[in-house]
Amino acid sequence: MTAHPPIRGIDTHAHIFRPDLPMAASRRYSPDYAAELSDWFALQDKAGFSHGVLIQPSFLGTDNSLIEAALRAHPERLRGVAVVDPGVTEEELDRLGALGFVGARLNLVGRDLEDFGAAPWQDFFRRLASRRWQVEIQRRFDDLAEVVPAIADSGVTVVIDHFGLPQGGIDPANRRHADFLDVLRRTPSVWVKLSAPYRAGLTPDLAARSLDLLRVACGGSDRFVWGSDWPHTQHEAETSYATEVTRLHALIPDPAERTQILVRNPATLFQFA
């Protein structure tokens, strides 16, 4: 029997793509460079991380084939989060699950919100929940209290990208922010990804204060994971993989808490263990 490699850290948010791939018609951004799996692996290796999660970028739509190839080549090291149509067949979900996909992403930035309590969406979420998949959401913090409860009510695990994109930091005096902090208190199936502080204009101090509020709302750190957001699309000039790792260490200076966020939590959430 082949022993599984020990987990030394899991980067739970990275993208791979090439500019020559077919792009989604509704995309807000088109890359002009390639983000190769081998480059990400090299950065992971240098940082001391052993495992990772590839997130389907919205500009590639529902063609998850690049991540599929990566999962086939590295089934122990990788997991994937796909973009799929809510009407996706059971057979396709089973096929993706067998490859190592463990979630579906809803990038809601810049989109009109739908009624996620409606029957077709609830059926979709329940089908994901039956597979222990998660729903990963990208949307600004101000709207999350409106979006998340209906999704979580289906029984599916919900993961919030990029601190929840709280522009300028989480403000408990902002009613909408307070409402979502209350959702986190009441809903243990909602997780937060501590990634891409630059997408919300979070300085180190603002990120630390926001994390403190999230930690209180979640009753600790057992629903947090970390991601590099490599290759930092549209922010490539202002950050790097090494910079994001340094920010992580500054944000989470306690080694035990950092191990929880980098190893134990994501190993459970993304089904590495």
Coordinates of C-alpha atoms in Angstrom, one line a residue:
M1 CA 0.0 0.0 0.0
T2 CA 1.3 3.4 -1.0
A3 CA 1.4 5.9 2.0
H4 CA -0.2 9.2 1.4
P5 CA 2.3 12.1 1.6
P6 CA 2.1 14.0 4.9
I7 CA 0.2 17.3 4.7
R8 CA 2.5 20.2 5.5
G9 CA 0.1 23.0 4.4
I10 CA -2.8 23.4 1.9
D11 CA -3.1 26.4 -0.3
T12 CA -6.9 26.3 -0.9
H13 CA -7.2 29.0 -3.6
A14 CA -5.3 29.1 -6.9
H15 CA -6.1 29.2 -10.6
I16 CA -4.5 27.7 -13.7
F17 CA -5.4 28.9 -17.2
R18 CA -4.0 29.8 -20.6
P19 CA -5.1 32.7 -22.8
D20 CA -5.8 30.5 -25.8
L21 CA -8.6 28.6 -24.1
P22 CA -12.2 29.3 -24.9
M23 CA -13.5 32.0 -22.7
A24 CA -17.0 32.5 -21.2
A25 CA -19.1 35.0 -23.1
S26 CA -20.2 36.7 -19.8
R27 CA -16.6 37.2 -18.5
R28 CA -15.5 40.5 -16.9
Y29 CA -11.8 39.8 -17.5
S30 CA -9.6 37.9 -20.0
P31 CA -6.0 37.0 -19.1
D32 CA -3.2 37.7 -21.5
Y33 CA -0.8 35.3 -19.9
A34 CA -0.6 31.6 -18.8
A35 CA -0.8 30.5 -15.2
E36 CA 0.8 27.0 -15.3
L37 CA 0.4 24.2 -12.7
S38 CA 4.2 23.7 -12.6
D39 CA 4.8 27.3 -11.7
W40 CA 2.3 27.1 -8.8
F41 CA 3.8 23.9 -7.6
A42 CA 7.3 25.5 -7.5
L43 CA 6.0 28.3 -5.4
Q44 CA 4.2 25.9 -3.1
D45 CA 7.3 23.8 -2.7
K46 CA 9.4 26.9 -1.9
A47 CA 6.9 28.0 0.7
G48 CA 6.7 24.5 2.3
F49 CA 3.2 23.6 1.3
S50 CA 2.4 20.1 0.1
H51 CA -1.2 20.2 -1.1
G52 CA -3.5 22.6 -2.9
V53 CA -7.0 23.3 -4.2
L54 CA -7.6 24.6 -7.8
I55 CA -10.5 26.9 -8.2
Q56 CA -12.2 27.2 -11.6
P57 CA -11.8 30.8 -12.8
S58 CA -15.1 32.4 -13.9
F59 CA -13.7 33.5 -17.3
L60 CA -13.4 29.8 -18.3
G61 CA -17.1 29.1 -17.6
T62 CA -18.1 25.5 -17.1
D63 CA -15.2 24.0 -19.0
N64 CA -13.3 22.5 -16.1
S65 CA -11.0 20.4 -18.3
L66 CA -7.7 22.1 -17.3
I67 CA -8.3 21.3 -13.7
E68 CA -9.6 17.8 -14.6
A69 CA -6.2 17.1 -16.2
A70 CA -4.3 18.4 -13.2
L71 CA -6.4 16.2 -10.8
R72 CA -5.8 13.1 -13.0
A73 CA -2.0 13.8 -12.8
H74 CA -1.8 14.6 -9.1
P75 CA -4.8 12.9 -7.3
E76 CA -3.1 12.9 -3.9
R77 CA -1.9 16.5 -4.0
L78 CA -4.9 18.3 -5.4
R79 CA -8.6 18.9 -5.1
G80 CA -10.8 21.0 -7.3
V81 CA -13.7 23.4 -7.1
A82 CA -15.7 23.5 -10.4
V83 CA -18.1 25.9 -12.1
V84 CA -21.1 23.9 -13.2
D85 CA -24.6 24.8 -14.4
P86 CA -27.3 24.2 -11.6
G87 CA -29.0 21.8 -14.0
V88 CA -25.8 19.6 -14.2
T89 CA -26.6 15.9 -14.4
E90 CA -26.0 13.4 -11.6
E91 CA -23.7 11.5 -13.9
E92 CA -21.5 14.6 -14.5
L93 CA -21.3 15.4 -10.8
D94 CA -20.3 11.8 -10.1
R95 CA -17.7 12.0 -12.8
L96 CA -16.2 15.2 -11.4
G97 CA -16.3 13.9 -7.8
A98 CA -14.4 10.8 -8.8
L99 CA -11.7 13.0 -10.2
G100 CA -11.3 15.0 -7.0
F101 CA -13.7 17.9 -7.3
V102 CA -15.2 18.7 -3.9
G103 CA -17.2 21.9 -4.6
A104 CA -19.0 24.3 -7.0
R105 CA -18.2 28.0 -7.2
L106 CA -20.7 30.8 -7.5
N107 CA -18.9 34.0 -8.5
L108 CA -21.6 36.6 -7.9
V109 CA -19.5 39.7 -8.2
G110 CA -21.1 42.1 -10.6
R111 CA -24.2 39.9 -11.0
D112 CA -27.8 40.4 -10.1
L113 CA -28.7 38.2 -7.2
E114 CA -31.0 35.3 -7.8
D115 CA -33.5 33.7 -5.5
F116 CA -31.4 30.9 -4.0
G117 CA -34.3 29.7 -2.0
A118 CA -36.1 28.8 -5.3
A119 CA -36.7 25.1 -5.9
P120 CA -34.2 24.6 -8.8
W121 CA -31.4 26.1 -6.7
Q122 CA -32.3 24.2 -3.6
D123 CA -32.3 21.0 -5.5
F124 CA -28.8 21.8 -6.8
F125 CA -27.5 22.6 -3.4
R126 CA -29.0 19.5 -1.9
R127 CA -27.4 17.4 -4.6
L128 CA -24.0 19.0 -3.7
A129 CA -24.6 18.4 0.0
S130 CA -25.3 14.7 -0.6
R131 CA -21.8 14.4 -2.0
R132 CA -20.2 16.4 0.8
W133 CA -19.4 19.1 -1.7
Q134 CA -19.3 22.8 -0.7
V135 CA -20.6 25.9 -2.4
E136 CA -17.9 28.6 -2.7
I137 CA -19.2 32.2 -3.0
Q138 CA -17.5 35.3 -4.1
R139 CA -19.6 38.4 -3.3
R140 CA -19.1 41.6 -1.3
F141 CA -19.6 41.4 2.5
D142 CA -22.5 43.9 2.3
D143 CA -24.7 41.4 0.5
L144 CA -23.7 38.1 2.2
A145 CA -26.5 38.2 4.8
E146 CA -28.9 38.3 1.9
V147 CA -27.2 35.5 -0.1
V148 CA -25.9 32.9 2.4
P149 CA -28.8 31.8 4.6
A150 CA -31.0 30.5 1.8
I151 CA -28.0 28.5 0.5
A152 CA -27.0 27.1 3.9
D153 CA -30.6 26.2 4.7
S154 CA -30.3 23.5 2.0
G155 CA -27.8 21.7 4.2
V156 CA -24.8 22.4 2.0
T157 CA -21.5 23.7 3.4
V158 CA -20.8 27.3 2.3
V159 CA -17.3 28.8 1.9
I160 CA -16.9 32.6 1.6
D161 CA -14.0 33.7 -0.6
H162 CA -11.5 36.5 0.2
F163 CA -12.6 37.5 3.8
G164 CA -16.0 38.1 2.2
L165 CA -14.6 41.1 0.3
P166 CA -15.3 43.7 3.1
Q167 CA -14.2 46.8 1.3
G168 CA -12.1 48.8 3.7
G169 CA -12.6 46.2 6.4
I170 CA -15.4 44.7 8.4
D171 CA -17.4 47.3 10.3
P172 CA -19.7 46.1 13.0
A173 CA -21.4 49.5 13.0
N174 CA -22.5 48.8 9.4
R175 CA -25.9 47.0 9.7
R176 CA -25.2 44.8 6.7
H177 CA -21.8 43.7 8.1
A178 CA -23.4 43.1 11.5
D179 CA -26.1 41.0 9.9
F180 CA -23.6 38.7 8.3
L181 CA -21.5 38.4 11.4
D182 CA -24.7 37.2 13.0
V183 CA -25.2 34.7 10.2
L184 CA -21.7 33.3 11.0
R185 CA -22.6 33.0 14.7
R186 CA -25.8 31.1 13.9
T187 CA -24.6 28.9 11.0
P188 CA -21.7 26.5 11.7
S189 CA -21.8 25.2 8.1
V190 CA -20.4 28.6 6.8
W191 CA -16.6 28.8 6.5
V192 CA -14.4 31.8 5.5
K193 CA -11.3 31.8 3.3
L194 CA -8.6 34.1 4.5
S195 CA -7.3 35.0 1.1
A196 CA -6.6 38.0 -1.2
P197 CA -6.8 40.9 1.3
Y198 CA -5.9 43.2 -1.5
R199 CA -9.2 42.6 -3.3
A200 CA -11.0 44.3 -0.4
G201 CA -8.3 47.0 0.2
L202 CA -7.3 45.4 3.5
T203 CA -4.1 46.8 4.9
P204 CA -2.4 44.5 7.5
D205 CA -4.2 46.4 10.3
L206 CA -7.6 46.2 8.6
A207 CA -7.1 42.5 7.9
A208 CA -6.2 41.8 11.5
R209 CA -9.2 43.7 12.8
S210 CA -11.5 42.0 10.4
L211 CA -10.1 38.6 11.4
D212 CA -10.7 39.4 15.0
L213 CA -14.4 40.1 14.3
L214 CA -14.6 36.9 12.2
R215 CA -13.0 34.8 14.9
V216 CA -15.4 36.1 17.5
A217 CA -18.4 35.4 15.2
C218 CA -17.2 31.9 14.3
G219 CA -16.3 31.1 17.9
G220 CA -12.7 30.4 17.1
S221 CA -10.6 29.5 14.1
D222 CA -12.0 26.1 13.1
R223 CA -13.9 27.4 10.1
F224 CA -11.0 29.3 8.5
V225 CA -8.8 28.2 5.6
W226 CA -6.1 30.1 3.7
G227 CA -5.5 30.6 0.0
S228 CA -2.8 32.4 -2.0
D229 CA -5.2 33.5 -4.8
W230 CA -2.3 32.9 -7.2
P231 CA -1.7 34.2 -9.8
H232 CA -3.4 37.3 -8.2
T233 CA -5.3 38.2 -11.4
Q234 CA -5.5 42.0 -12.0
H235 CA -3.3 42.5 -8.9
E236 CA -0.1 40.8 -10.2
A237 CA 2.0 44.0 -9.9
E238 CA 1.1 44.6 -6.3
T239 CA 1.7 41.2 -4.7
S240 CA 3.3 37.8 -5.1
Y241 CA 3.1 34.3 -3.7
A242 CA 5.9 35.0 -1.2
T243 CA 4.2 38.3 -0.1
E244 CA 0.9 36.5 0.6
V245 CA 2.7 33.8 2.7
T246 CA 4.5 36.6 4.6
R247 CA 1.1 38.3 5.2
L248 CA -0.3 35.0 6.4
H249 CA 2.4 34.7 9.0
A250 CA 1.9 38.3 10.2
L251 CA -1.9 37.8 10.3
I252 CA -1.7 34.5 12.2
P253 CA 1.5 34.7 14.3
D254 CA 0.6 31.8 16.6
P255 CA 2.0 28.5 15.1
A256 CA -0.7 26.3 16.5
E257 CA -3.5 28.4 15.0
R258 CA -1.6 28.7 11.7
T259 CA -1.3 24.9 11.6
Q260 CA -5.0 24.6 12.2
I261 CA -5.8 26.9 9.3
L262 CA -3.2 25.5 6.9
V263 CA -3.5 21.8 7.7
R264 CA -6.3 20.5 9.9
N265 CA -9.2 22.7 8.7
P266 CA -8.7 22.4 5.0
A267 CA -7.8 18.7 5.2
T268 CA -11.4 18.2 6.5
L269 CA -13.2 20.7 4.3
F270 CA -11.6 19.7 1.0
Q271 CA -11.6 15.9 1.8
F272 CA -7.8 15.3 1.9
A273 CA -8.3 13.3 5.1

